[in-house]
Amino acid sequence: MKGIFKSAVIAASVMTAGVATAAAPLKIGHVYGISGAFEKYARTLKQGIEMGFEYETQGKMEIAGRKIEIIEKDTQLKADLGRTLVAEAMGDDKVDLVMGPLSSGVVIAALPVAEEFKKVLIAEGASNAITGANWNKYVFRVGRNSDQDAIGNAFAVAGKNTYFGGIAQDYPFGHDGLGAFKEAAEAAGGKMLIEEYVPAGTKDFTANIQRLFNALKNQKGKKYIFPYWAGGGNPVGAIADADPGRFGIELVIGGNLLDVMKGYKRYAGAKGATYYYYACPDNEVNDWLTIEHFKRYNLPPDFFTAQGFSEAQFIYAAVTKTKGKTDTETLIKAMEGLKFNTPKGEVEIRAKDHQAMQAMYAVQYKDNPELDWAENVLIRKIAKEEMNVPVRNKR
């Protein structure tokens, strides 16, 4: 009996030691707008994150021996709620880092929380203020910012004797987008003549469109309207219905979700720039993502699928570099200047403001009858080295 008891004690001790030395899970909070106007964005973002971790871990879903655990929270696109949920994830849930929120306005409200808890926040909104005026050292961004959107679109059309009007929502994302487009277009020799800002949820754009037409119609040269929009109520259709072509005015349209681009078929021939369209990049990562996404969803990967995939790759690269350590200062040191492969090719995190330096794609839209959405025909890849993206933080 004593021998049996002794053996049981030894076995229990071995089991206890195994539990004690097992690596803690890698806890990641994903705080984003699952419900509301950005639901389609959120769904594809989630799919991309899941597939990105699967790709990098070869299906094991662990990094440096730590199982990946994602805790999801829905901001409902409310700034106060988003701030509260980021604090809840960092404090109560004791996550190692947080991704999100998705809406720029919600992100900006949550940025001070990262500084308060001294934990990394991988911001998913595009407003320049996120890595600019409202930035702190705990904030990183893998997706594009408004400057990159704007510079890409300006590359597609701007030059001497080109004139522009812009329309956007009256919140940070909209102001940053048009402001950055103006800078890029005028640097290329163009001139921004008018900017219209409207409240989110606006449905009647008649007066805005009339002012845009009046500002542009008598100019000699190429004339464009650049709508910079997120979510529902997009004014592009209303502008097209007003027949800008009678004044020689064309649309500059940035890339978007496949679902949104179903409506782009009517704008065949228009040019713009996109963060991602599945047929534009040419690399092994994008090949895997595209093939697997078709298998699982009978659709190609979408605009935000690529961003989510890249965020997962960024986390994988950083935590692999730290050999599983996730104390904040170690993570920040590993993340600053980090280069990693994505469906868009190599991305580099700029140390000065933690913004991802990456390529954009100048495209022209085509009504391909074999596709439900407007085909993005690649004009050219705009390499990250060409993108003169300003550093906007003052810290």
mmCIF file of N, CA and C in Angstrom, residues 245-308:
data_model
loop_
_atom_site.group_PDB
_atom_site.id
_atom_site.type_symbol
_atom_site.label_atom_id
_atom_site.label_comp_id
_atom_site.label_asym_id
_atom_site.label_seq_id
_atom_site.Cartn_x
_atom_site.Cartn_y
_atom_site.Cartn_z
ATOM 1 N N GLY A 245 -21.087 64.278 -65.661
ATOM 2 C CA GLY A 245 -20.460 64.236 -66.969
ATOM 3 C C GLY A 245 -20.857 65.380 -67.872
ATOM 4 N N ARG A 246 -22.030 65.974 -67.640
ATOM 5 C CA ARG A 246 -22.455 67.100 -68.484
ATOM 6 C C ARG A 246 -21.555 68.317 -68.303
ATOM 7 N N PHE A 247 -20.814 68.317 -67.174
ATOM 8 C CA PHE A 247 -19.841 69.390 -66.938
ATOM 9 C C PHE A 247 -18.402 68.904 -67.103
ATOM 10 N N GLY A 248 -18.261 67.692 -67.614
ATOM 11 C CA GLY A 248 -16.917 67.125 -67.767
ATOM 12 C C GLY A 248 -16.292 66.707 -66.453
ATOM 13 N N ILE A 249 -17.124 66.489 -65.424
ATOM 14 C CA ILE A 249 -16.632 66.117 -64.095
ATOM 15 C C ILE A 249 -16.648 64.591 -63.951
ATOM 16 N N GLU A 250 -15.558 64.025 -63.452
ATOM 17 C CA GLU A 250 -15.451 62.582 -63.222
ATOM 18 C C GLU A 250 -15.367 62.294 -61.725
ATOM 19 N N LEU A 251 -15.600 61.049 -61.395
ATOM 20 C CA LEU A 251 -15.494 60.611 -60.004
ATOM 21 C C LEU A 251 -14.160 59.922 -59.757
ATOM 22 N N VAL A 252 -13.569 60.166 -58.584
ATOM 23 C CA VAL A 252 -12.436 59.398 -58.085
ATOM 24 C C VAL A 252 -12.983 58.555 -56.940
ATOM 25 N N ILE A 253 -12.888 57.234 -57.075
ATOM 26 C CA ILE A 253 -13.543 56.366 -56.095
ATOM 27 C C ILE A 253 -12.526 55.413 -55.490
ATOM 28 N N GLY A 254 -12.372 55.490 -54.181
ATOM 29 C CA GLY A 254 -11.465 54.586 -53.485
ATOM 30 C C GLY A 254 -12.057 53.197 -53.349
ATOM 31 N N GLY A 255 -11.196 52.197 -53.175
ATOM 32 C CA GLY A 255 -11.627 50.815 -53.040
ATOM 33 C C GLY A 255 -12.508 50.592 -51.825
ATOM 34 N N ASN A 256 -13.219 49.476 -51.818
ATOM 35 C CA ASN A 256 -14.144 49.207 -50.724
ATOM 36 C C ASN A 256 -14.460 47.713 -50.695
ATOM 37 N N LEU A 257 -15.415 47.351 -49.860
ATOM 38 C CA LEU A 257 -15.877 45.966 -49.780
ATOM 39 C C LEU A 257 -16.469 45.509 -51.118
ATOM 40 N N LEU A 258 -16.403 44.229 -51.383
ATOM 41 C CA LEU A 258 -16.998 43.685 -52.601
ATOM 42 C C LEU A 258 -18.487 44.005 -52.669
ATOM 43 N N ASP A 259 -19.156 43.938 -51.529
ATOM 44 C CA ASP A 259 -20.586 44.219 -51.501
ATOM 45 C C ASP A 259 -20.868 45.657 -51.928
ATOM 46 N N VAL A 260 -20.049 46.581 -51.460
ATOM 47 C CA VAL A 260 -20.200 47.985 -51.853
ATOM 48 C C VAL A 260 -19.880 48.152 -53.334
ATOM 49 N N MET A 261 -18.884 47.414 -53.813
ATOM 50 C CA MET A 261 -18.456 47.562 -55.202
ATOM 51 C C MET A 261 -19.428 46.945 -56.204
ATOM 52 N N LYS A 262 -20.479 46.305 -55.725
ATOM 53 C CA LYS A 262 -21.542 45.906 -56.650
ATOM 54 C C LYS A 262 -22.129 47.148 -57.322
ATOM 55 N N GLY A 263 -22.198 48.216 -56.543
ATOM 56 C CA GLY A 263 -22.706 49.472 -57.087
ATOM 57 C C GLY A 263 -21.710 50.215 -57.947
ATOM 58 N N TYR A 264 -20.442 49.782 -57.921
ATOM 59 C CA TYR A 264 -19.413 50.448 -58.723
ATOM 60 C C TYR A 264 -19.505 50.102 -60.206
ATOM 61 N N LYS A 265 -20.304 49.099 -60.544
ATOM 62 C CA LYS A 265 -20.413 48.715 -61.954
ATOM 63 C C LYS A 265 -20.880 49.896 -62.810
ATOM 64 N N ARG A 266 -21.712 50.723 -62.250
ATOM 65 C CA ARG A 266 -22.211 51.872 -63.012
ATOM 66 C C ARG A 266 -21.149 52.942 -63.210
ATOM 67 N N TYR A 267 -20.021 52.818 -62.472
ATOM 68 C CA TYR A 267 -18.947 53.802 -62.589
ATOM 69 C C TYR A 267 -17.779 53.249 -63.402
ATOM 70 N N ALA A 268 -18.058 52.271 -64.248
ATOM 71 C CA ALA A 268 -16.999 51.669 -65.060
ATOM 72 C C ALA A 268 -16.211 52.760 -65.784
ATOM 73 N N GLY A 269 -14.891 52.641 -65.716
ATOM 74 C CA GLY A 269 -14.009 53.639 -66.312
ATOM 75 C C GLY A 269 -13.430 54.598 -65.296
ATOM 76 N N ALA A 270 -14.098 54.737 -64.144
ATOM 77 C CA ALA A 270 -13.577 55.613 -63.091
ATOM 78 C C ALA A 270 -12.301 55.021 -62.499
ATOM 79 N N LYS A 271 -11.446 55.894 -61.986
ATOM 80 C CA LYS A 271 -10.187 55.462 -61.391
ATOM 81 C C LYS A 271 -10.164 55.783 -59.898
ATOM 82 N N GLY A 272 -9.261 55.136 -59.207
ATOM 83 C CA GLY A 272 -9.079 55.380 -57.783
ATOM 84 C C GLY A 272 -7.945 54.515 -57.268
ATOM 85 N N ALA A 273 -7.896 54.365 -55.975
ATOM 86 C CA ALA A 273 -6.862 53.526 -55.365
ATOM 87 C C ALA A 273 -7.496 52.682 -54.285
ATOM 88 N N THR A 274 -6.906 51.526 -54.052
ATOM 89 C CA THR A 274 -7.437 50.624 -53.035
ATOM 90 C C THR A 274 -6.322 50.104 -52.143
ATOM 91 N N TYR A 275 -6.698 49.876 -50.897
ATOM 92 C CA TYR A 275 -5.805 49.235 -49.928
ATOM 93 C C TYR A 275 -5.573 47.782 -50.315
ATOM 94 N N TYR A 276 -6.659 47.135 -50.800
ATOM 95 C CA TYR A 276 -6.548 45.715 -51.164
ATOM 96 C C TYR A 276 -7.683 45.326 -52.096
ATOM 97 N N TYR A 277 -7.328 44.598 -53.141
ATOM 98 C CA TYR A 277 -8.272 43.870 -53.986
ATOM 99 C C TYR A 277 -7.576 42.571 -54.321
ATOM 100 N N TYR A 278 -8.263 41.481 -54.156
ATOM 101 C CA TYR A 278 -7.616 40.164 -54.161
ATOM 102 C C TYR A 278 -6.778 39.878 -55.403
ATOM 103 N N ALA A 279 -7.118 40.472 -56.534
ATOM 104 C CA ALA A 279 -6.388 40.185 -57.774
ATOM 105 C C ALA A 279 -5.174 41.080 -57.978
ATOM 106 N N CYS A 280 -4.970 42.063 -57.105
ATOM 107 C CA CYS A 280 -3.855 43.005 -57.303
ATOM 108 C C CYS A 280 -2.506 42.476 -56.806
ATOM 109 N N PRO A 281 -2.385 41.967 -55.579
ATOM 110 C CA PRO A 281 -1.076 41.503 -55.110
ATOM 111 C C PRO A 281 -0.665 40.204 -55.797
ATOM 112 N N ASP A 282 0.630 40.019 -55.937
ATOM 113 C CA ASP A 282 1.176 38.805 -56.538
ATOM 114 C C ASP A 282 2.232 38.232 -55.600
ATOM 115 N N ASN A 283 1.795 37.377 -54.680
ATOM 116 C CA ASN A 283 2.722 36.748 -53.741
ATOM 117 C C ASN A 283 2.084 35.485 -53.161
ATOM 118 N N GLU A 284 2.892 34.667 -52.503
ATOM 119 C CA GLU A 284 2.434 33.374 -52.006
ATOM 120 C C GLU A 284 1.382 33.502 -50.904
ATOM 121 N N VAL A 285 1.538 34.515 -50.038
ATOM 122 C CA VAL A 285 0.569 34.686 -48.946
ATOM 123 C C VAL A 285 -0.811 34.979 -49.521
ATOM 124 N N ASN A 286 -0.872 35.903 -50.476
ATOM 125 C CA ASN A 286 -2.164 36.245 -51.073
ATOM 126 C C ASN A 286 -2.743 35.079 -51.860
ATOM 127 N N ASP A 287 -1.888 34.295 -52.496
ATOM 128 C CA ASP A 287 -2.371 33.108 -53.212
ATOM 129 C C ASP A 287 -3.072 32.153 -52.241
ATOM 130 N N TRP A 288 -2.430 31.891 -51.087
ATOM 131 C CA TRP A 288 -3.029 30.986 -50.098
ATOM 132 C C TRP A 288 -4.363 31.539 -49.602
ATOM 133 N N LEU A 289 -4.356 32.832 -49.245
ATOM 134 C CA LEU A 289 -5.570 33.452 -48.720
ATOM 135 C C LEU A 289 -6.702 33.381 -49.741
ATOM 136 N N THR A 290 -6.410 33.701 -50.984
ATOM 137 C CA THR A 290 -7.449 33.725 -52.009
ATOM 138 C C THR A 290 -8.010 32.333 -52.272
ATOM 139 N N ILE A 291 -7.146 31.353 -52.429
ATOM 140 C CA ILE A 291 -7.592 29.975 -52.696
ATOM 141 C C ILE A 291 -8.420 29.426 -51.535
ATOM 142 N N GLU A 292 -7.917 29.606 -50.305
ATOM 143 C CA GLU A 292 -8.621 29.084 -49.133
ATOM 144 C C GLU A 292 -9.950 29.805 -48.905
ATOM 145 N N HIS A 293 -9.967 31.112 -49.156
ATOM 146 C CA HIS A 293 -11.196 31.872 -48.948
ATOM 147 C C HIS A 293 -12.277 31.434 -49.933
ATOM 148 N N PHE A 294 -11.893 31.192 -51.181
ATOM 149 C CA PHE A 294 -12.850 30.670 -52.157
ATOM 150 C C PHE A 294 -13.401 29.323 -51.709
ATOM 151 N N LYS A 295 -12.533 28.457 -51.181
ATOM 152 C CA LYS A 295 -12.969 27.143 -50.723
ATOM 153 C C LYS A 295 -14.004 27.253 -49.611
ATOM 154 N N ARG A 296 -13.792 28.175 -48.697
ATOM 155 C CA ARG A 296 -14.623 28.238 -47.492
ATOM 156 C C ARG A 296 -15.888 29.070 -47.667
ATOM 157 N N TYR A 297 -15.786 30.146 -48.444
ATOM 158 C CA TYR A 297 -16.901 31.087 -48.525
ATOM 159 C C TYR A 297 -17.444 31.276 -49.933
ATOM 160 N N ASN A 298 -16.846 30.594 -50.902
ATOM 161 C CA ASN A 298 -17.251 30.726 -52.300
ATOM 162 C C ASN A 298 -17.173 32.177 -52.779
ATOM 163 N N LEU A 299 -16.273 32.914 -52.189
ATOM 164 C CA LEU A 299 -16.018 34.308 -52.545
ATOM 165 C C LEU A 299 -14.535 34.590 -52.349
ATOM 166 N N PRO A 300 -14.002 35.612 -53.010
ATOM 167 C CA PRO A 300 -12.615 35.982 -52.753
ATOM 168 C C PRO A 300 -12.501 36.738 -51.428
ATOM 169 N N PRO A 301 -11.306 36.844 -50.879
ATOM 170 C CA PRO A 301 -11.123 37.645 -49.662
ATOM 171 C C PRO A 301 -11.450 39.101 -49.942
ATOM 172 N N ASP A 302 -11.958 39.776 -48.930
ATOM 173 C CA ASP A 302 -12.442 41.141 -49.091
ATOM 174 C C ASP A 302 -11.431 42.159 -48.569
ATOM 175 N N PHE A 303 -11.792 43.411 -48.684
ATOM 176 C CA PHE A 303 -10.955 44.552 -48.291
ATOM 177 C C PHE A 303 -10.434 44.404 -46.856
ATOM 178 N N PHE A 304 -11.354 44.169 -45.916
ATOM 179 C CA PHE A 304 -10.961 44.063 -44.515
ATOM 180 C C PHE A 304 -10.494 42.665 -44.132
ATOM 181 N N THR A 305 -10.747 41.684 -44.986
ATOM 182 C CA THR A 305 -10.176 40.358 -44.735
ATOM 183 C C THR A 305 -8.659 40.460 -44.710
ATOM 184 N N ALA A 306 -8.115 41.202 -45.674
ATOM 185 C CA ALA A 306 -6.661 41.369 -45.756
ATOM 186 C C ALA A 306 -6.109 42.097 -44.542
ATOM 187 N N GLN A 307 -6.855 43.092 -44.038
ATOM 188 C CA GLN A 307 -6.378 43.806 -42.857
ATOM 189 C C GLN A 307 -6.351 42.887 -41.643
ATOM 190 N N GLY A 308 -7.418 42.127 -41.425
ATOM 191 C CA GLY A 308 -7.440 41.204 -40.299
ATOM 192 C C GLY A 308 -6.335 40.162 -40.400
#
